[in-house]
Structure formats: structure tokens, C-alpha cells
Amino acid sequence: MKTAKYKCIPSGVLANILFRLPVKSLKRFECVCKSWYDLIKDPSFTIQHLHHSKNVNQHFLLQKGARYGHVSLLCLDEISLLSRHRLNLPSVFSEILGPCNGIYCFIRLNVEFELDLIALANVSLREFKVVPDLSIAHPHSERQSVKLYGFGFDRKTNDYKLVLILSCTDTKGIEFDCKEVVYSLRSNSWRELDRTFPYAEVTHWPSPYFKISYWPYLLTSDSGTYVNGNSHWLVSDTAHWLANNVIRYMIRYFDMADEVFRRISLPKLPEFSSDGDMDVNINALYTDSLSVVVLPKSYIPDKTCEVWIMHDYGDDESWTKLVTIGQIEGIARSLKLLGFWHNGEFLFEYDEEQVISYNPNTQKISQKFRVCGSLRAYTESLVSIIGDQLDDQNMLFDIVKESDDPTLQQPTSS
């Protein structure tokens, strides 16, 4: 009788139940029967599960220790309940990019910012893939250091890509050229691209006997922000800054499908930004919406930050101010918006250790907890990066529950 009742469950109803479950449970349920296995392995189910995970995610990756030698998964089923699991990765890394559909890109650079190791990982599936060494070299370059990097998803070809801008220097350490390269997960190989990022050098003479050469755009961060499949960087116009002593920001992004760099203008910034005395950050909000967070560097009553959101991706005219947050009592200026929390609350990180959940309607902090390290968003995903292949370059890693650690304190209500 139980078997007969099970067979009567419509496939649509079954899928609607299963896609709400965590990856760990789904991997076990693949063994229930062939029909369940086929359903969970179906690409459309993977997409449906991913969209649900992005909307209900309550987890983070915690990066701490020298060169991020320690990466943990923080599980916040409720913000008042924390559990922590350590990722036993095969190596340590200096940068973590993502998540991009639940996939992370781990990068290790040496002291001269040259590539040492690149890997991809799906934490949910515990999959780890070593990216082939970059074999594209400049014939006259002594070394190639990484100037910019971004990780994203090409929706046209269903491919995950990593883009790098490499600085080529001679034996005297003088930069004489830059080149753009891209790695494709589908082909598991590197290609050199035609240059589309502006490289024209800007020269400044502080005195008649001394000059300084700058990149045309100064990066606020060398790692990109993932939105809508592409990587985005907040940059400032060097020539405008040198001529007017005013910082003018814009967004440069790499189009993963067309493999070119493009530009997005910022919204009209608040009045206190006219003299450049502000901090500006870009974030990914509402799953695939680009946001700009503006913070004054000096105290301004009732103005802690403004959050702007681009409703129509790529349309400079679609910027809308989402909210203005007044001064938060007892909170330092250096706020970083991590995303939204329960009931429209904002999750802020400040002082690189404190995290708060802030309600903009009541203007109150609902929860607060402390971490030592850097938090990065986490998304559960069934997207496999290694398939059934297991070897020295494609492997699985363990996730081990950790004991209490003084660097992670339980939250307290405010």
C-alpha cells in the first residue's frame, strides 16, 4: 500500500517538495529510487533549487587566519543559533571570489602578486577542482602579476569563467604592458583576449624633476562583485582626480558572454559626496540586482549611509534610492552591507568583526554577533564542477564540525 500511495504523488508536487531541501538531504534522497535520482539530477531541478537557495539563504563563509588558511561555513538557521564547520581544503588561498551559482573561485598569489594556484569549489557538494596553470606568457616580460580578477557565469554558453588582467614588467620591475586572459570551465583552458579595458597611462608631475605614472582608473578592490553573471569593479577616474582633486567613481564590469569590459555610471550621489569625502561600495542585492552603498567619511547627523539599487541591469537611468539609514547608535562609520535578513532587515558588518541585523523601519538593531575574520555570502547549489571525474585535479574535501572558538561569539540581542 505504501508503494502504491508513493506512485500516486505527481512529479510536480514531488519536485516542489524536494527543491526546498538542503543539498546534503538531496544527495541522500538520490538513493531512494531511480525516479528520484533522475529528478534530482535534472538540470531544470538544479536551477529551481538554486533560485530557492538564493532566496532563503541564511549561511556564510567565514575567512580568517593568515592568507585565509582557515575557511569555515557558518550555519545560521536562526540568527540566534550558530553552528560552524571547517572546510578541509587541500591548500590555503589569498583570495576567495563568489559565490557564482554556489561556485567559489579560490586564488593564491605569491608575495609579488603572481599566480600560484587557482581552484574552483562547490562547498555544498564538497567538490574541489584545480584550474590548469596559466601558460600564456609575454615574450619580453620578466614576471606577470595579477592586477584585477573576476569570476562569473556566461549564460549564453552555460559556462563559468575567470577573467584576469595581468601586469607585465621587465627586469627592472617597470610595467610596460597589460593583457587580459580568461579561463573557461567548459573547455578547462585559458585564452588571451583582445584588450578592452582602458590602459592609457596618466602621468603626473609633482615637481619639474619627478613624475608619477598612474593607471587611468584606480580600483577600490581588485576582486570583482558578482551580479547578473558578470564581475563588477568600482573605479575612480585618475585624470579627473589629478586635475580637480575630486574623486569621481564609476563601475567597470566584464561581460562574461561577450568577453569585453563595459561601463556603468553611478546614480546621482548625495550632497556630501561633492568633495569626494565619502566611501562608496558596490554589492549584490535582491539576488541579481546591483547596489551602491554610500558612506560619509566624517560624521554627518542623521546620515550614516544611502543604499541605491539598479532595477534594470545595465540601464544607468534605473538607479533608485532604496533607503537612507540614519546614525546607528554605538556603531562606527565603517559599515559594509552584506545583504538582507529577515523581514527586510539589513545585515551589516563593521570593524571587520561585528555583524548586526538592522531594521530600517524601527531604526533599531535586532541582533548582533561578533566574528574575527571576513564574512562572504554562501549559496547552496547542486551545480557540479567535476561530474563523475575524480583524480589529482578533481577531488572531494571534508567539512568537519568545529568546537567552540573564542574568535566566534554567540549573538546577543540589543
Short mmCIF file of C-alpha atoms in Angstrom, two decimals:
data_model
loop_
_atom_site.label_atom_id
_atom_site.label_comp_id
_atom_site.label_asym_id
_atom_site.label_seq_id
_atom_site.Cartn_x
_atom_site.Cartn_y
_atom_site.Cartn_z
CA MET A 1 0.00 0.00 0.00
CA LYS A 2 2.79 2.43 0.80
CA THR A 3 4.32 1.82 -2.62
CA ALA A 4 1.00 2.45 -4.34
CA LYS A 5 0.49 5.72 -2.49
CA TYR A 6 4.02 6.86 -3.34
CA LYS A 7 3.45 6.19 -7.05
CA CYS A 8 0.41 8.48 -6.97
CA ILE A 9 2.46 11.52 -5.98
CA PRO A 10 2.56 13.81 -9.06
CA SER A 11 6.09 14.57 -10.20
CA GLY A 12 5.43 18.30 -9.98
CA VAL A 13 4.33 18.03 -6.36
CA LEU A 14 7.36 15.89 -5.51
CA ALA A 15 9.74 18.38 -7.17
CA ASN A 16 8.06 21.25 -5.29
CA ILE A 17 8.83 19.45 -2.02
CA LEU A 18 12.36 18.32 -2.79
CA PHE A 19 13.81 21.57 -4.18
CA ARG A 20 13.25 23.19 -0.78
CA LEU A 21 15.61 20.75 0.91
CA PRO A 22 19.36 21.25 1.55
CA VAL A 23 21.91 19.63 -0.75
CA LYS A 24 23.02 17.17 1.93
CA SER A 25 19.50 15.72 2.15
CA LEU A 26 19.06 15.65 -1.63
CA LYS A 27 22.28 13.66 -2.08
CA ARG A 28 20.88 11.02 0.29
CA PHE A 29 17.50 11.00 -1.46
CA GLU A 30 19.18 10.24 -4.79
CA CYS A 31 19.45 6.69 -3.46
CA VAL A 32 15.73 6.28 -2.74
CA CYS A 33 14.85 5.12 -6.26
CA LYS A 34 15.69 5.76 -9.90
CA SER A 35 12.88 8.27 -10.43
CA TRP A 36 14.09 10.39 -7.51
CA TYR A 37 17.66 10.17 -8.80
CA ASP A 38 16.59 11.28 -12.28
CA LEU A 39 14.56 14.16 -10.84
CA ILE A 40 17.34 15.50 -8.63
CA LYS A 41 19.89 15.16 -11.46
CA ASP A 42 17.64 17.02 -13.93
CA PRO A 43 19.19 20.41 -14.93
CA SER A 44 15.83 22.18 -14.53
CA PHE A 45 15.60 20.90 -10.94
CA THR A 46 19.14 22.19 -10.28
CA ILE A 47 18.09 25.66 -11.46
CA GLN A 48 14.88 25.59 -9.43
CA HIS A 49 16.77 24.51 -6.30
CA LEU A 50 19.40 27.24 -6.86
CA HIS A 51 16.79 30.01 -7.14
CA HIS A 52 15.16 28.83 -3.93
CA SER A 53 18.52 28.65 -2.12
CA LYS A 54 19.37 32.23 -3.08
CA ASN A 55 16.09 33.49 -1.61
CA VAL A 56 16.25 31.64 1.71
CA ASN A 57 20.00 31.50 2.33
CA GLN A 58 21.00 32.09 5.95
CA HIS A 59 24.59 30.88 5.82
CA PHE A 60 28.01 32.48 5.35
CA LEU A 61 31.62 31.55 4.73
CA LEU A 62 34.00 32.87 7.38
CA GLN A 63 37.54 33.58 6.22
CA LYS A 64 40.18 34.02 8.91
CA GLY A 65 43.82 33.34 9.62
CA ALA A 66 46.94 34.25 7.70
CA ARG A 67 46.18 34.27 3.95
CA TYR A 68 42.75 32.73 4.68
CA GLY A 69 44.28 29.48 5.86
CA HIS A 70 41.05 28.82 7.75
CA VAL A 71 37.68 28.85 5.96
CA SER A 72 34.52 27.89 7.85
CA LEU A 73 30.85 27.56 6.99
CA LEU A 74 28.58 29.41 9.43
CA CYS A 75 25.07 27.96 9.52
CA LEU A 76 22.50 30.44 10.79
CA ASP A 77 19.22 28.52 10.82
CA GLU A 78 18.07 31.30 13.08
CA ILE A 79 20.25 34.30 13.73
CA SER A 80 20.32 33.36 17.42
CA LEU A 81 21.68 29.87 16.65
CA LEU A 82 25.18 29.40 15.22
CA SER A 83 27.00 26.27 14.14
CA ARG A 84 30.40 26.22 12.50
CA HIS A 85 32.01 23.70 10.14
CA ARG A 86 35.56 23.91 8.87
CA LEU A 87 36.37 23.32 5.21
CA ASN A 88 39.37 20.98 4.97
CA LEU A 89 40.61 22.38 1.68
CA PRO A 90 43.77 20.92 0.08
CA SER A 91 45.58 24.27 0.29
CA VAL A 92 45.44 27.83 1.64
CA PHE A 93 44.42 30.79 -0.51
CA SER A 94 44.81 34.55 -0.51
CA GLU A 95 41.50 35.43 -2.21
CA ILE A 96 38.02 33.94 -2.48
CA LEU A 97 35.67 35.01 -5.28
CA GLY A 98 31.96 34.25 -5.45
CA PRO A 99 29.61 32.71 -4.89
CA CYS A 100 28.53 32.38 -8.51
CA ASN A 101 25.57 29.98 -8.52
CA GLY A 102 27.09 28.39 -5.44
CA ILE A 103 30.55 28.04 -7.02
CA TYR A 104 33.60 29.74 -5.46
CA CYS A 105 36.93 30.57 -7.03
CA PHE A 106 39.95 30.29 -4.71
CA ILE A 107 43.12 32.17 -5.70
CA ARG A 108 46.59 32.00 -4.16
CA LEU A 109 49.13 34.69 -5.05
CA ASN A 110 52.78 34.84 -4.05
CA VAL A 111 54.43 37.89 -2.43
CA GLU A 112 54.87 39.52 -5.86
CA PHE A 113 51.17 39.01 -6.71
CA GLU A 114 51.97 36.33 -9.27
CA LEU A 115 49.58 33.42 -9.70
CA ASP A 116 50.48 30.43 -7.56
CA LEU A 117 47.30 28.35 -7.53
CA ILE A 118 43.67 28.68 -8.68
CA ALA A 119 40.85 26.30 -7.81
CA LEU A 120 37.06 26.12 -8.01
CA ALA A 121 34.87 24.66 -5.28
CA ASN A 122 31.26 23.81 -4.62
CA VAL A 123 31.05 23.75 -0.84
CA SER A 124 27.60 22.11 -0.82
CA LEU A 125 28.80 19.15 -2.91
CA ARG A 126 32.30 19.30 -1.33
CA GLU A 127 33.82 19.38 -4.81
CA PHE A 128 37.26 20.90 -5.49
CA LYS A 129 38.80 21.43 -8.94
CA VAL A 130 42.35 22.64 -9.57
CA VAL A 131 42.50 25.07 -12.52
CA PRO A 132 45.34 24.42 -15.02
CA ASP A 133 48.37 26.68 -14.75
CA LEU A 134 48.31 29.79 -16.90
CA SER A 135 50.64 29.06 -19.82
CA ILE A 136 50.15 32.38 -21.65
CA ALA A 137 53.34 34.41 -21.25
CA HIS A 138 54.61 37.68 -22.69
CA PRO A 139 57.89 37.12 -24.59
CA HIS A 140 59.57 40.17 -23.02
CA SER A 141 58.09 40.00 -19.53
CA GLU A 142 60.20 39.08 -16.51
CA ARG A 143 57.06 38.41 -14.48
CA GLN A 144 53.28 38.77 -14.67
CA SER A 145 51.45 40.00 -11.60
CA VAL A 146 47.68 39.99 -11.20
CA LYS A 147 46.13 43.45 -11.32
CA LEU A 148 42.45 42.53 -11.41
CA TYR A 149 40.36 39.36 -11.30
CA GLY A 150 36.72 38.41 -11.54
CA PHE A 151 34.59 35.26 -11.58
CA GLY A 152 31.24 34.87 -13.32
CA PHE A 153 28.80 32.90 -15.43
CA ASP A 154 28.24 33.04 -19.18
CA ARG A 155 24.51 32.41 -19.60
CA LYS A 156 24.79 32.07 -23.38
CA THR A 157 27.10 29.05 -23.20
CA ASN A 158 26.28 27.87 -19.64
CA ASP A 159 29.95 28.26 -18.75
CA TYR A 160 31.80 29.54 -15.68
CA LYS A 161 34.68 31.90 -16.40
CA LEU A 162 37.53 33.62 -14.60
CA VAL A 163 38.98 36.83 -16.07
CA LEU A 164 42.39 38.27 -15.13
CA ILE A 165 44.28 41.41 -16.05
CA LEU A 166 48.00 40.74 -15.83
CA SER A 167 50.67 43.40 -15.45
CA CYS A 168 53.81 42.64 -17.46
CA THR A 169 57.05 44.03 -16.00
CA ASP A 170 60.65 43.98 -17.21
CA THR A 171 63.82 43.03 -15.33
CA LYS A 172 63.81 46.43 -13.56
CA GLY A 173 60.28 45.94 -12.29
CA ILE A 174 58.82 48.56 -14.66
CA GLU A 175 55.37 47.82 -16.07
CA PHE A 176 55.37 48.05 -19.87
CA ASP A 177 52.23 46.17 -20.87
CA CYS A 178 48.98 44.59 -19.64
CA LYS A 179 46.97 41.71 -21.04
CA GLU A 180 43.58 40.16 -20.45
CA VAL A 181 43.11 36.41 -20.14
CA VAL A 182 40.05 34.26 -19.43
CA TYR A 183 39.65 30.72 -18.10
CA SER A 184 36.68 28.61 -19.22
CA LEU A 185 35.43 25.76 -17.03
CA ARG A 186 33.73 24.14 -20.03
CA SER A 187 36.99 23.86 -22.00
CA ASN A 188 39.19 23.76 -18.86
CA SER A 189 41.67 26.08 -20.60
CA TRP A 190 42.96 29.66 -20.80
CA ARG A 191 42.70 32.14 -23.70
CA GLU A 192 44.15 35.59 -24.26
CA LEU A 193 41.60 38.29 -25.15
CA ASP A 194 41.69 41.46 -27.19
CA ARG A 195 42.19 44.31 -24.73
CA THR A 196 39.02 46.26 -23.94
CA PHE A 197 39.97 47.76 -20.55
CA PRO A 198 41.46 51.27 -20.95
CA TYR A 199 45.19 51.23 -20.21
CA ALA A 200 46.38 54.66 -21.38
CA GLU A 201 48.85 55.78 -18.73
CA VAL A 202 48.16 59.02 -16.83
CA THR A 203 51.32 60.97 -15.97
CA HIS A 204 51.50 63.39 -13.05
CA TRP A 205 54.44 65.75 -12.36
CA PRO A 206 54.51 66.69 -8.62
CA SER A 207 57.67 68.69 -9.40
CA PRO A 208 59.65 69.58 -12.57
CA TYR A 209 62.10 66.80 -11.75
CA PHE A 210 59.77 63.98 -10.71
CA LYS A 211 56.85 62.24 -12.37
CA ILE A 212 54.38 59.54 -11.30
CA SER A 213 52.54 57.30 -13.73
CA TYR A 214 49.06 56.01 -12.88
CA TRP A 215 46.56 53.59 -14.30
CA PRO A 216 43.67 55.51 -15.94
CA TYR A 217 41.32 54.02 -13.34
CA LEU A 218 42.16 53.35 -9.71
CA LEU A 219 40.50 50.24 -8.28
CA THR A 220 38.82 50.28 -4.89
CA SER A 221 39.13 46.47 -4.93
CA ASP A 222 40.96 44.09 -7.28
CA SER A 223 38.32 41.35 -6.85
CA GLY A 224 35.00 41.81 -8.64
CA THR A 225 31.45 41.85 -7.27
CA TYR A 226 29.26 39.21 -8.91
CA VAL A 227 25.90 40.41 -10.26
CA ASN A 228 23.81 39.14 -13.19
CA GLY A 229 26.53 36.71 -14.26
CA ASN A 230 29.22 39.41 -14.55
CA SER A 231 32.03 40.77 -12.36
CA HIS A 232 31.95 44.45 -11.39
CA TRP A 233 34.63 46.79 -10.02
CA LEU A 234 34.22 50.24 -8.52
CA VAL A 235 36.88 52.51 -10.05
CA SER A 236 37.79 56.20 -9.91
CA ASP A 237 38.83 58.40 -12.82
CA THR A 238 42.54 59.14 -12.28
CA ALA A 239 42.78 62.11 -14.69
CA HIS A 240 39.74 63.80 -13.11
CA TRP A 241 41.17 63.29 -9.64
CA LEU A 242 44.57 64.77 -10.57
CA ALA A 243 43.02 67.76 -12.35
CA ASN A 244 40.30 68.62 -9.83
CA ASN A 245 41.29 66.89 -6.58
CA VAL A 246 37.82 65.33 -6.61
CA ILE A 247 37.08 61.63 -6.76
CA ARG A 248 34.66 60.61 -9.50
CA TYR A 249 33.53 57.00 -9.31
CA MET A 250 32.10 54.68 -11.93
CA ILE A 251 31.60 50.95 -12.37
CA ARG A 252 33.55 48.84 -14.83
CA TYR A 253 32.32 45.31 -15.44
CA PHE A 254 33.35 42.32 -17.51
CA ASP A 255 30.65 40.93 -19.78
CA MET A 256 31.17 37.17 -19.44
CA ALA A 257 29.21 36.38 -22.62
CA ASP A 258 30.86 38.90 -24.98
CA GLU A 259 34.18 38.82 -23.07
CA VAL A 260 34.63 42.60 -23.08
CA PHE A 261 34.85 45.28 -20.36
CA ARG A 262 31.95 47.74 -20.21
CA ARG A 263 30.97 50.74 -18.09
CA ILE A 264 28.04 51.63 -15.80
CA SER A 265 27.53 55.13 -14.41
CA LEU A 266 26.71 55.59 -10.75
CA PRO A 267 23.48 57.19 -9.54
CA LYS A 268 23.40 60.83 -8.50
CA LEU A 269 25.22 60.69 -5.21
CA PRO A 270 24.17 62.60 -2.06
CA GLU A 271 25.24 66.17 -1.33
CA PHE A 272 28.12 65.24 0.92
CA SER A 273 29.84 63.48 -1.99
CA SER A 274 30.72 66.67 -3.91
CA ASP A 275 34.18 66.97 -2.33
CA GLY A 276 34.93 63.26 -2.63
CA ASP A 277 34.79 62.82 1.14
CA MET A 278 32.92 59.51 1.05
CA ASP A 279 33.25 55.76 0.91
CA VAL A 280 31.43 54.02 -1.93
CA ASN A 281 30.90 50.27 -2.23
CA ILE A 282 29.03 48.07 -4.68
CA ASN A 283 27.08 45.00 -3.59
CA ALA A 284 24.78 42.32 -4.93
CA LEU A 285 21.27 42.64 -3.53
CA TYR A 286 17.93 41.01 -4.34
CA THR A 287 19.76 38.04 -5.88
CA ASP A 288 20.74 39.68 -9.17
CA SER A 289 20.44 43.42 -8.56
CA LEU A 290 23.39 45.79 -8.46
CA SER A 291 23.51 48.15 -5.50
CA VAL A 292 25.66 51.08 -4.41
CA VAL A 293 26.21 51.92 -0.75
CA VAL A 294 27.46 55.44 0.07
CA LEU A 295 29.05 56.21 3.44
CA PRO A 296 30.37 59.60 4.60
CA LYS A 297 33.94 59.53 5.91
CA SER A 298 33.18 62.19 8.51
CA TYR A 299 30.23 62.41 10.90
CA ILE A 300 27.05 63.85 9.40
CA PRO A 301 23.97 63.84 11.67
CA ASP A 302 21.16 61.51 10.55
CA LYS A 303 23.15 60.26 7.56
CA THR A 304 25.02 57.03 8.06
CA CYS A 305 24.56 55.56 4.60
CA GLU A 306 22.42 55.55 1.48
CA VAL A 307 21.60 52.40 -0.48
CA TRP A 308 20.82 52.66 -4.20
CA ILE A 309 19.60 49.81 -6.38
CA MET A 310 19.67 49.37 -10.18
CA HIS A 311 16.25 47.98 -11.10
CA ASP A 312 17.02 47.38 -14.80
CA TYR A 313 20.50 45.91 -15.11
CA GLY A 314 22.71 47.94 -17.44
CA ASP A 315 20.33 50.92 -17.57
CA ASP A 316 22.02 53.92 -15.93
CA GLU A 317 18.64 55.66 -15.65
CA SER A 318 17.13 52.91 -13.48
CA TRP A 319 19.04 53.74 -10.30
CA THR A 320 16.64 54.28 -7.37
CA LYS A 321 17.43 55.23 -3.80
CA LEU A 322 16.26 52.29 -1.70
CA VAL A 323 16.76 53.71 1.78
CA THR A 324 18.66 56.31 3.80
CA ILE A 325 19.84 54.98 7.13
CA GLY A 326 20.42 57.48 9.93
CA GLN A 327 23.09 57.37 12.57
CA ILE A 328 23.08 54.00 14.34
CA GLU A 329 23.83 54.43 17.99
CA GLY A 330 27.10 52.86 19.06
CA ILE A 331 28.11 51.80 15.54
CA ALA A 332 31.28 53.00 13.81
CA ARG A 333 31.24 54.59 10.36
CA SER A 334 32.84 51.69 8.53
CA LEU A 335 29.72 49.71 7.63
CA LYS A 336 29.67 47.02 4.97
CA LEU A 337 26.32 45.86 3.66
CA LEU A 338 26.24 42.04 3.45
CA GLY A 339 22.64 41.75 2.29
CA PHE A 340 19.08 41.47 3.53
CA TRP A 341 17.91 39.47 6.51
CA HIS A 342 14.55 38.56 7.99
CA ASN A 343 11.58 40.85 7.26
CA GLY A 344 13.56 43.26 5.10
CA GLU A 345 16.28 43.88 7.68
CA PHE A 346 19.81 44.80 6.63
CA LEU A 347 22.79 42.71 7.62
CA PHE A 348 25.79 44.96 8.24
CA GLU A 349 29.39 44.14 9.03
CA TYR A 350 31.55 46.76 10.76
CA ASP A 351 35.02 46.94 12.27
CA GLU A 352 35.71 43.63 10.45
CA GLU A 353 34.43 41.71 13.48
CA GLN A 354 30.93 42.87 14.37
CA VAL A 355 27.77 41.90 12.47
CA ILE A 356 24.35 43.41 13.11
CA SER A 357 20.85 42.90 11.81
CA TYR A 358 19.29 46.35 11.42
CA ASN A 359 15.61 47.16 10.93
CA PRO A 360 15.32 50.38 8.84
CA ASN A 361 11.67 50.84 9.83
CA THR A 362 12.19 50.79 13.59
CA GLN A 363 15.78 52.09 13.20
CA LYS A 364 16.85 49.52 15.76
CA ILE A 365 19.41 46.73 15.88
CA SER A 366 17.55 43.45 16.32
CA GLN A 367 20.56 41.13 16.65
CA LYS A 368 24.32 41.40 16.98
CA PHE A 369 27.17 38.90 16.93
CA ARG A 370 30.95 39.01 16.63
CA VAL A 371 33.30 37.24 14.26
CA CYS A 372 37.05 37.51 13.76
CA GLY A 373 37.50 37.31 10.04
CA SER A 374 35.68 38.23 6.87
CA LEU A 375 32.17 37.07 6.00
CA ARG A 376 31.21 36.05 2.48
CA ALA A 377 27.75 35.06 1.26
CA TYR A 378 27.02 31.36 0.88
CA THR A 379 24.56 29.69 -1.51
CA GLU A 380 23.62 26.01 -1.56
CA SER A 381 23.97 24.54 -5.04
CA LEU A 382 23.67 21.27 -6.95
CA VAL A 383 25.87 22.60 -9.79
CA SER A 384 28.73 20.12 -10.20
CA ILE A 385 32.18 21.27 -11.33
CA ILE A 386 33.79 17.83 -11.58
CA GLY A 387 30.94 15.50 -12.60
CA ASP A 388 31.94 11.87 -12.06
CA GLN A 389 35.65 12.56 -12.58
CA LEU A 390 37.93 12.06 -9.56
CA ASP A 391 41.71 12.46 -9.91
CA ASP A 392 44.57 14.69 -8.75
CA GLN A 393 42.87 17.77 -10.25
CA ASN A 394 39.26 16.89 -9.36
CA MET A 395 38.63 15.80 -5.81
CA LEU A 396 36.31 15.89 -2.82
CA PHE A 397 37.06 17.55 0.53
CA ASP A 398 35.71 17.11 4.04
CA ILE A 399 33.69 19.53 6.14
CA VAL A 400 34.19 18.99 9.87
CA LYS A 401 32.16 20.47 12.71
CA GLU A 402 34.29 22.68 14.90
CA SER A 403 34.25 23.13 18.65
CA ASP A 404 33.62 26.48 20.28
CA ASP A 405 36.16 29.11 19.32
CA PRO A 406 36.72 32.43 21.13
CA THR A 407 37.00 34.16 17.75
CA LEU A 408 33.30 33.48 17.15
CA GLN A 409 30.94 34.73 19.81
CA GLN A 410 27.29 33.88 20.18
CA PRO A 411 24.90 36.68 19.21
CA THR A 412 23.18 38.87 21.71
CA SER A 413 20.01 40.87 21.33
CA SER A 414 20.28 44.63 21.52
#
